Coordinates of C-alpha atoms and ligand atoms in Angstrom, one line a residue:
X1 CA 10.2 73.8 70.2
X2 CA 13.4 75.7 70.2
X3 CA 15.2 74.8 73.5
X4 CA 18.1 77.1 72.9
X5 CA 18.8 79.8 75.5
X6 CA 17.9 83.3 74.4
X7 CA 19.9 86.4 75.0
X8 CA 18.4 89.9 74.4
X9 CA 21.0 92.3 73.1
X10 CA 20.3 96.0 73.2
X11 CA 22.0 98.5 70.8
X12 CA 23.4 101.7 72.3
X13 CA 24.0 104.6 70.0
X14 CA 23.1 102.5 67.0
X15 CA 19.5 103.0 68.1
X16 CA 19.9 106.7 67.6
X17 CA 21.0 106.5 64.0
X18 CA 17.8 107.6 62.3
X19 CA 17.7 106.6 58.6
X20 CA 21.0 104.7 58.8
X21 CA 19.7 102.6 61.7
X22 CA 19.1 99.4 59.6
X23 CA 22.6 99.6 58.3
X24 CA 24.2 99.9 61.7
X25 CA 21.9 97.1 63.1
X26 CA 22.9 94.8 60.2
X27 CA 26.6 95.5 60.9
X28 CA 26.0 94.8 64.6
X29 CA 24.3 91.5 63.9
X30 CA 27.2 90.5 61.6
X31 CA 29.8 91.4 64.3
X32 CA 27.9 89.4 66.9
X33 CA 27.7 86.4 64.5
X34 CA 31.5 86.7 63.9
X35 CA 32.2 86.8 67.6
X36 CA 30.1 83.6 68.2
X37 CA 31.1 81.7 65.1
X38 CA 33.1 79.2 67.1
X39 CA 29.9 77.8 68.6
X40 CA 27.5 75.6 66.6
X41 CA 23.8 76.3 66.1
X42 CA 23.9 80.0 67.2
X43 CA 21.2 82.2 65.7
X44 CA 21.4 86.0 65.7
X45 CA 18.4 87.9 64.6
X46 CA 17.1 91.5 64.6
X47 CA 13.5 91.9 65.8
X48 CA 11.6 95.1 66.9
X49 CA 14.7 97.2 67.6
X50 CA 16.4 94.4 69.6
X51 CA 18.8 91.6 68.7
X52 CA 18.0 88.1 69.8
X53 CA 20.8 85.6 70.2
X54 CA 19.8 81.9 70.6
X55 CA 22.5 79.5 71.7
X56 CA 22.7 75.9 72.9
X57 CA 21.7 75.6 76.6
X58 CA 24.9 73.6 77.1
X59 CA 27.2 76.6 76.4
X60 CA 27.7 78.4 79.7
X61 CA 25.8 81.7 79.7
X62 CA 28.9 83.6 81.0
X63 CA 30.8 82.5 77.9
X64 CA 28.2 83.8 75.5
X65 CA 27.7 87.0 77.5
X66 CA 31.5 87.5 77.7
X67 CA 31.8 87.3 73.9
X68 CA 28.8 89.4 73.1
X69 CA 29.8 92.1 75.6
X70 CA 33.1 92.5 73.6
X71 CA 31.2 93.5 70.5
X72 CA 31.3 97.3 70.0
X73 CA 27.8 98.8 69.6
X74 CA 26.3 96.5 72.3
X75 CA 24.8 98.5 75.2
X76 CA 23.6 95.6 77.3
X77 CA 22.7 91.9 77.4
X78 CA 20.1 90.0 79.2
X79 CA 19.9 86.2 79.4
X80 CA 16.2 85.6 79.3
X81 CA 13.4 83.1 79.4
X82 CA 11.1 83.1 76.4
X83 CA 7.4 82.3 76.8
X84 CA 4.3 82.6 74.8
X85 CA 2.6 86.0 75.2
X86 CA -0.3 84.8 77.4
X87 CA -0.7 86.1 80.9
X88 CA -1.1 82.7 82.5
X89 CA 1.9 81.2 80.7
X90 CA 4.0 84.3 81.6
X91 CA 2.9 83.8 85.3
X92 CA 3.9 80.1 85.3
X93 CA 7.2 80.9 83.7
X94 CA 7.9 83.7 86.2
X95 CA 7.2 81.4 89.1
X96 CA 9.5 78.8 87.7
X97 CA 12.2 81.4 87.0
X98 CA 12.0 82.8 90.6
X99 CA 12.1 79.4 92.2
X100 CA 15.4 78.8 90.4
X101 CA 16.7 82.2 91.5
X102 CA 15.8 81.5 95.1
X103 CA 17.8 78.2 94.9
X104 CA 20.8 79.8 93.1
X105 CA 21.0 83.2 94.8
X106 CA 19.0 82.9 97.9
X107 CA 16.9 86.0 97.2
X108 CA 14.2 87.1 99.6
X109 CA 12.6 90.1 97.9
X110 CA 11.6 91.2 94.4
X111 CA 9.8 93.8 92.4
X112 CA 8.3 93.3 88.9
X113 CA 9.1 95.7 86.2
X114 CA 6.6 95.0 83.4
X115 CA 6.6 96.6 79.9
X116 CA 4.2 96.0 77.1
X117 CA 5.9 96.6 73.8
X118 CA 2.8 95.1 72.0
X119 CA 0.1 97.7 72.6
X120 CA -2.5 95.2 71.4
X121 CA -1.9 93.0 74.4
X122 CA -5.1 93.4 76.4
X123 CA -3.5 94.1 79.8
X124 CA -1.6 97.4 80.5
X125 CA 1.9 97.4 81.9
X126 CA 1.1 98.3 85.6
X127 CA -1.6 95.6 85.7
X128 CA 0.8 93.0 84.1
X129 CA 3.2 93.9 86.9
X130 CA 0.5 93.4 89.6
X131 CA -0.8 90.1 88.1
X132 CA 2.7 88.5 87.7
X133 CA 3.8 89.8 91.1
X134 CA 0.7 88.2 92.7
X135 CA 1.4 84.9 90.9
X136 CA 5.0 84.9 92.1
X137 CA 4.0 85.6 95.7
X138 CA 1.6 82.6 95.6
X139 CA 4.1 80.3 93.8
X140 CA 7.2 81.3 95.9
X141 CA 6.1 81.5 99.5
X142 CA 9.5 82.7 100.8
X143 CA 9.4 85.9 98.6
X144 CA 8.2 89.3 99.6
X145 CA 7.8 92.4 97.5
X146 CA 10.2 95.3 98.1
X147 CA 9.7 98.2 95.8
X148 CA 12.7 100.2 97.1
X149 CA 15.6 97.8 97.4
X150 CA 14.6 94.4 96.0
X151 CA 17.1 91.6 95.8
X152 CA 15.8 90.9 92.4
X153 CA 14.3 93.2 89.8
X154 CA 12.1 90.9 87.6
X155 CA 11.7 92.3 84.1
X156 CA 8.7 91.1 82.1
X157 CA 8.8 92.3 78.5
X158 CA 5.6 91.5 76.7
X159 CA 6.0 91.4 72.9
X160 CA 3.7 90.3 70.1
X161 CA 4.3 86.6 69.8
X162 CA 6.7 85.9 72.6
X163 CA 7.4 87.5 76.0
X164 CA 10.6 87.6 77.9
X165 CA 11.5 87.3 81.5
X166 CA 14.9 88.3 82.9
X167 CA 16.6 89.9 85.9
X168 CA 19.9 91.1 84.7
X169 CA 21.1 93.8 82.3
X170 CA 24.8 93.2 81.8
X171 CA 26.5 96.3 80.3
X172 CA 28.5 96.2 77.1
X173 CA 31.0 98.9 76.1
X174 CA 28.6 100.8 73.8
X175 CA 30.3 102.4 70.8
X176 CA 29.6 101.6 67.2
X177 CA 29.9 98.3 65.2
X178 CA 33.3 97.7 63.7
X179 CA 33.6 98.5 60.1
X180 CA 31.2 101.4 60.2
X181 CA 34.0 104.0 60.4
X182 CA 36.9 103.4 58.0
X183 CA 40.3 102.0 58.8
X184 CA 43.2 103.4 60.8
X185 CA 46.8 102.4 61.4
X186 CA 47.7 102.3 65.1
X187 CA 51.4 102.9 66.1
X188 CA 51.6 100.1 68.6
X189 CA 54.3 100.0 71.2
X190 CA 54.6 97.7 74.2
X191 CA 53.4 100.4 76.6
X192 CA 50.2 101.1 78.4
X193 CA 48.8 103.8 76.1
X194 CA 48.8 102.6 72.5
X195 CA 46.7 99.4 73.0
X196 CA 44.1 101.6 74.8
X197 CA 44.2 104.1 71.9
X198 CA 43.6 101.3 69.4
X199 CA 40.7 99.9 71.4
X200 CA 39.1 103.3 71.7
X201 CA 39.1 104.0 68.0
X202 CA 37.9 100.4 67.3
X203 CA 35.1 101.1 69.7
X204 CA 33.9 103.9 67.5
X205 CA 33.6 101.5 64.6
X206 CA 37.1 101.9 63.1
X207 CA 38.9 98.9 61.7
X208 CA 42.5 98.6 62.8
X209 CA 45.8 97.7 61.3
X210 CA 49.0 98.1 63.4
X211 CA 52.6 99.1 62.9
X212 CA 55.3 98.3 65.3
X213 CA 58.9 99.6 65.3
X214 CA 61.7 97.7 67.0
X215 CA 65.5 98.2 67.2
X216 CA 66.7 94.6 67.0
X217 CA 69.2 93.5 68.4
X218 CA 69.0 96.4 70.9
X219 CA 65.4 95.4 71.6
X220 CA 64.8 91.7 72.1
X221 CA 62.6 89.1 70.4
X222 CA 60.8 88.8 73.7
X223 CA 59.9 92.5 73.5
X224 CA 58.3 92.0 70.2
X225 CA 56.4 89.0 71.5
X226 CA 55.0 91.2 74.2
X227 CA 53.7 93.6 71.6
X228 CA 52.1 90.7 69.7
X229 CA 50.5 89.6 72.9
X230 CA 49.0 93.1 73.4
X231 CA 47.9 93.2 69.9
X232 CA 46.1 89.8 70.3
X233 CA 44.2 91.2 73.3
X234 CA 43.1 94.1 71.2
X235 CA 42.1 91.6 68.5
X236 CA 39.9 89.8 70.9
X237 CA 37.6 92.8 70.6
X238 CA 38.1 93.7 67.0
X239 CA 39.0 90.5 65.3
X240 CA 42.2 89.5 63.6
X241 CA 44.3 92.2 61.9
X242 CA 47.6 92.8 60.3
X243 CA 50.6 94.2 62.1
X244 CA 53.5 95.6 60.1
X245 CA 56.9 95.3 61.8
X246 CA 59.8 97.5 61.0
X247 CA 63.4 97.7 62.3
X248 CA 64.1 101.4 63.1
X249 CA 67.7 100.9 64.1
X250 CA 69.3 102.0 60.8
X251 CA 67.4 105.3 61.0
X252 CA 68.2 105.7 64.7
X253 CA 71.9 105.2 64.1
X254 CA 71.9 107.8 61.3
X255 CA 70.1 110.3 63.6
X256 CA 72.5 109.7 66.5
X257 CA 75.5 110.1 64.2
X258 CA 74.4 113.3 62.4
X259 CA 72.0 115.2 64.6
X260 CA 72.1 117.0 68.0
X261 CA 71.5 114.6 70.9
X262 CA 68.6 116.4 72.5
X263 CA 66.7 116.2 69.2
X264 CA 67.0 112.4 68.9
X265 CA 63.6 111.5 70.2
X266 CA 61.6 114.0 68.2
X267 CA 63.5 113.2 65.0
X268 CA 62.9 109.5 65.5
X269 CA 59.2 110.2 66.1
X270 CA 58.9 112.1 62.8
X271 CA 60.5 109.2 61.0
X272 CA 58.1 106.8 62.6
X273 CA 55.1 108.9 61.5
X274 CA 56.3 109.2 57.9
X275 CA 56.9 105.5 57.6
X276 CA 53.5 104.8 59.2
X277 CA 51.9 107.2 56.7
X278 CA 53.4 105.4 53.8
X279 CA 52.3 102.0 55.1
X280 CA 48.8 103.4 55.9
X281 CA 48.5 104.7 52.3
X282 CA 49.5 101.2 50.9
X283 CA 46.9 99.5 53.2
X284 CA 44.0 101.9 52.6
X285 CA 44.1 103.3 56.1
X286 CA 43.0 106.9 56.1
X287 CA 44.3 107.9 59.5
X288 CA 47.2 107.3 61.9
X289 CA 46.4 106.6 65.6
X290 CA 48.8 107.0 68.5
X291 CA 48.7 106.7 72.2
X292 CA 50.1 110.2 72.7
X293 CA 48.9 112.1 75.6
X294 CA 49.5 115.8 76.2
X295 CA 52.4 116.5 78.5
X296 CA 53.2 112.9 79.3
X297 CA 56.8 113.0 78.2
X298 CA 59.2 115.4 76.4
X299 CA 58.0 114.3 73.0
X300 CA 54.3 114.9 73.9
X301 CA 54.5 118.6 74.9
X302 CA 52.2 120.9 72.8
X303 CA 55.3 122.1 70.9
X304 CA 56.6 118.6 70.2
X305 CA 53.2 117.4 69.0
X306 CA 53.1 120.2 66.5
X307 CA 56.5 119.3 65.2
X308 CA 55.6 115.6 65.0
X309 CA 52.3 116.4 63.2
X310 CA 54.2 118.5 60.6
X311 CA 55.9 115.4 59.4
X312 CA 52.8 113.9 57.8
X313 CA 49.7 115.0 55.8
X314 CA 47.5 112.2 57.1
X315 CA 45.2 113.1 60.1
X316 CA 46.6 111.7 63.3
X317 CA 44.1 110.5 65.9
X318 CA 45.2 110.8 69.5
X319 CA 42.2 109.5 71.5
X320 CA 44.1 109.7 74.8
X321 CA 45.3 113.2 74.3
X322 CA 43.4 114.8 77.3
X323 CA 43.1 111.8 79.6
X324 CA 45.0 111.5 82.9
X325 CA 47.4 108.6 83.2
X326 CA 45.5 107.0 86.0
X327 CA 42.4 106.9 83.8
X328 CA 44.3 105.4 80.9
X329 CA 45.6 102.8 83.3
X330 CA 42.1 102.0 84.6
X331 CA 41.0 101.6 81.0
X332 CA 43.9 99.3 80.3
X333 CA 42.9 97.2 83.3
X334 CA 39.3 97.1 82.2
X335 CA 40.1 95.9 78.7
X336 CA 42.8 93.4 79.9
X337 CA 46.0 94.9 78.4
X338 CA 47.5 96.4 81.6
X339 CA 49.2 93.3 83.0
X340 CA 51.0 92.6 79.7
X341 CA 51.9 96.3 79.2
X342 CA 53.7 96.6 82.5
X343 CA 56.1 93.7 81.8
X344 CA 59.5 95.3 81.7
X345 CA 60.8 95.0 78.2
X346 CA 62.8 97.6 76.3
X347 CA 61.1 99.7 73.5
X348 CA 62.8 101.2 70.5
X349 CA 62.1 104.6 71.9
X350 CA 64.2 103.9 75.0
X351 CA 67.2 102.9 72.8
X352 CA 69.5 106.0 72.4
X353 CA 67.3 108.0 74.8
X354 CA 68.9 111.5 75.1
X355 CA 69.8 112.7 78.6
X356 CA 68.0 116.0 78.2
X357 CA 65.4 115.7 75.4
X358 CA 64.2 119.0 74.0
X359 CA 60.7 119.8 75.2
X360 CA 60.1 122.9 73.0
X361 CA 61.4 121.9 69.6
X362 CA 61.2 124.4 66.8
X363 CA 60.2 123.1 63.4
X364 CA 62.8 125.1 61.4
X365 CA 65.6 123.8 63.6
X366 CA 64.4 120.2 63.4
X367 CA 64.1 120.5 59.6
X368 CA 67.6 121.8 59.5
X369 CA 68.9 118.8 61.4
X370 CA 66.9 116.5 59.2
X371 CA 68.4 118.0 56.1
X372 CA 71.7 116.3 57.1
X373 CA 70.0 112.9 56.5
X374 CA 68.8 111.2 53.4
X375 CA 65.3 111.1 54.8
X376 CA 63.6 109.8 51.6
X377 CA 66.2 107.0 51.2
X378 CA 65.9 105.9 54.8
X379 CA 62.1 105.9 54.7
X380 CA 62.1 103.9 51.5
X381 CA 64.5 101.3 52.9
X382 CA 62.5 101.0 56.1
X383 CA 59.2 100.5 54.2
X384 CA 60.8 97.9 51.9
X385 CA 62.0 96.0 54.9
X386 CA 58.5 95.7 56.4
X387 CA 57.5 92.3 57.7
X388 CA 53.8 91.7 58.1
X389 CA 52.3 89.3 60.5
X390 CA 48.7 88.4 61.3
X391 CA 47.4 88.9 64.8
X392 CA 44.8 86.5 66.0
X393 CA 42.4 87.2 68.8
X394 CA 43.4 85.8 72.2
X395 CA 40.6 83.8 73.7
Ligands
ATP401 P1 52.6 103.8 75.2 O1 52.3 105.2 74.8 O2 52.0 102.7 74.3 O3 52.3 103.5 76.6 P2 55.0 104.7 75.6 O4 54.3 105.7 76.4 O5 56.2 104.1 76.0 O6 54.1 103.6 75.1 P3 55.7 106.9 74.0 O7 57.1 107.0 73.9 O8 54.8 107.7 74.9 O9 55.3 105.4 74.2 O10 55.2 107.0 72.5 C1 54.0 107.6 72.2 C2 53.3 106.9 71.1 O11 54.1 106.6 70.0 C3 52.8 105.5 71.5 O12 51.6 105.6 72.2 C4 52.6 104.8 70.2 O13 51.5 105.2 69.6 C5 53.8 105.4 69.5 N1 55.0 104.5 69.6 C6 56.0 104.6 70.6 N2 56.9 103.6 70.4 C7 56.5 102.8 69.4 C8 56.9 101.7 68.7 N3 58.0 101.0 69.1 N4 56.3 101.2 67.7 C9 55.2 101.8 67.2 N5 54.6 102.9 67.8 C10 55.3 103.4 68.9
MG402 MG1 52.8 107.0 76.2

């Protein structure tokens, strides 16, 4: 007898994948296994369109659920009781289950939601509901049925060999399993936006590597630690990844010395993009990702984004482009990056910030300013100075 606790995991969009469904399901199983690998004796198996996770009873259910719900592609999770598909056995298990719930949660009313996935089971769904409901009423004298607002919705899922009893469907984030959609390089700052942007692309199945620019000694070591901390929160969803760290100060100094002050920010951003593109190519990333957001600051006006984009050939993903800042902040709170993001540390972009940055840059004018610099030489030197660190998931 397997006395491990069972968790039913439902796939979201993965279930809509037609012929590719087995591939996506396999990837999802792999991701769940990876997320739970720190626990012994965990089993993750696909069965009849669902994923069943079995884990030691001793591991708190919240811990297992917390981990599984971070796996992209998971729509919902239910900790369940597994019982032989026999109506009497299901009835006994339902009574036992409800007695425990009465004790733990003080429920008074319930409603049974029965489903027969195994059409050869001799009793139809509505009748299963009635029979189990009747047994629970007899077995748990304090309970009444309330079909409109029950304290507990008792799900009974009858399958071929085993049936399942549960009351909760805990939502996951949905999305697609990591590794099903290429690899992108996120330009990661210490702000609110870029960690959310990384998370959103990872949620669509994209593997992530990161690049971070600093201006040491103008930016502090503590500022970089903050970025590493943010990265490790992102890694708690998408597993460990590499972060490439580059000092942008030599380039910023050249720009400040040779180019008009109001163009500093946009010029710096074009260099960032080109360096990122070079690193991306080296690391087999096919896209750049930024936390840019239309109209947020001078360098993110429509005109500025066009001039920034013109610096690279690689596609630039901007998953936050049309979101409102409050919604980005809410997302940051939901995924757990917000509190770290708002710690006040300087960013390389705030070093040499012009008083009146241009909001409507013209590409020909920007190119003209850039021609005063040895762009290729500066980019090569920056790429060569790259330091790469590994970011590990934060528990
Ligand atoms: P965030 O957008 O992360 O909140 P921010 O708003 O301060 O930070 P912006 O100046 O708006 O950053 O920069 C826009 C985008 O450029 C960021 O979302 C990020 O993708 C990238 N970026 C900015 N600064 C850096 C940096 N120091 N290193 C890497 N990427 C950066
Ligand atoms: Mg921003």
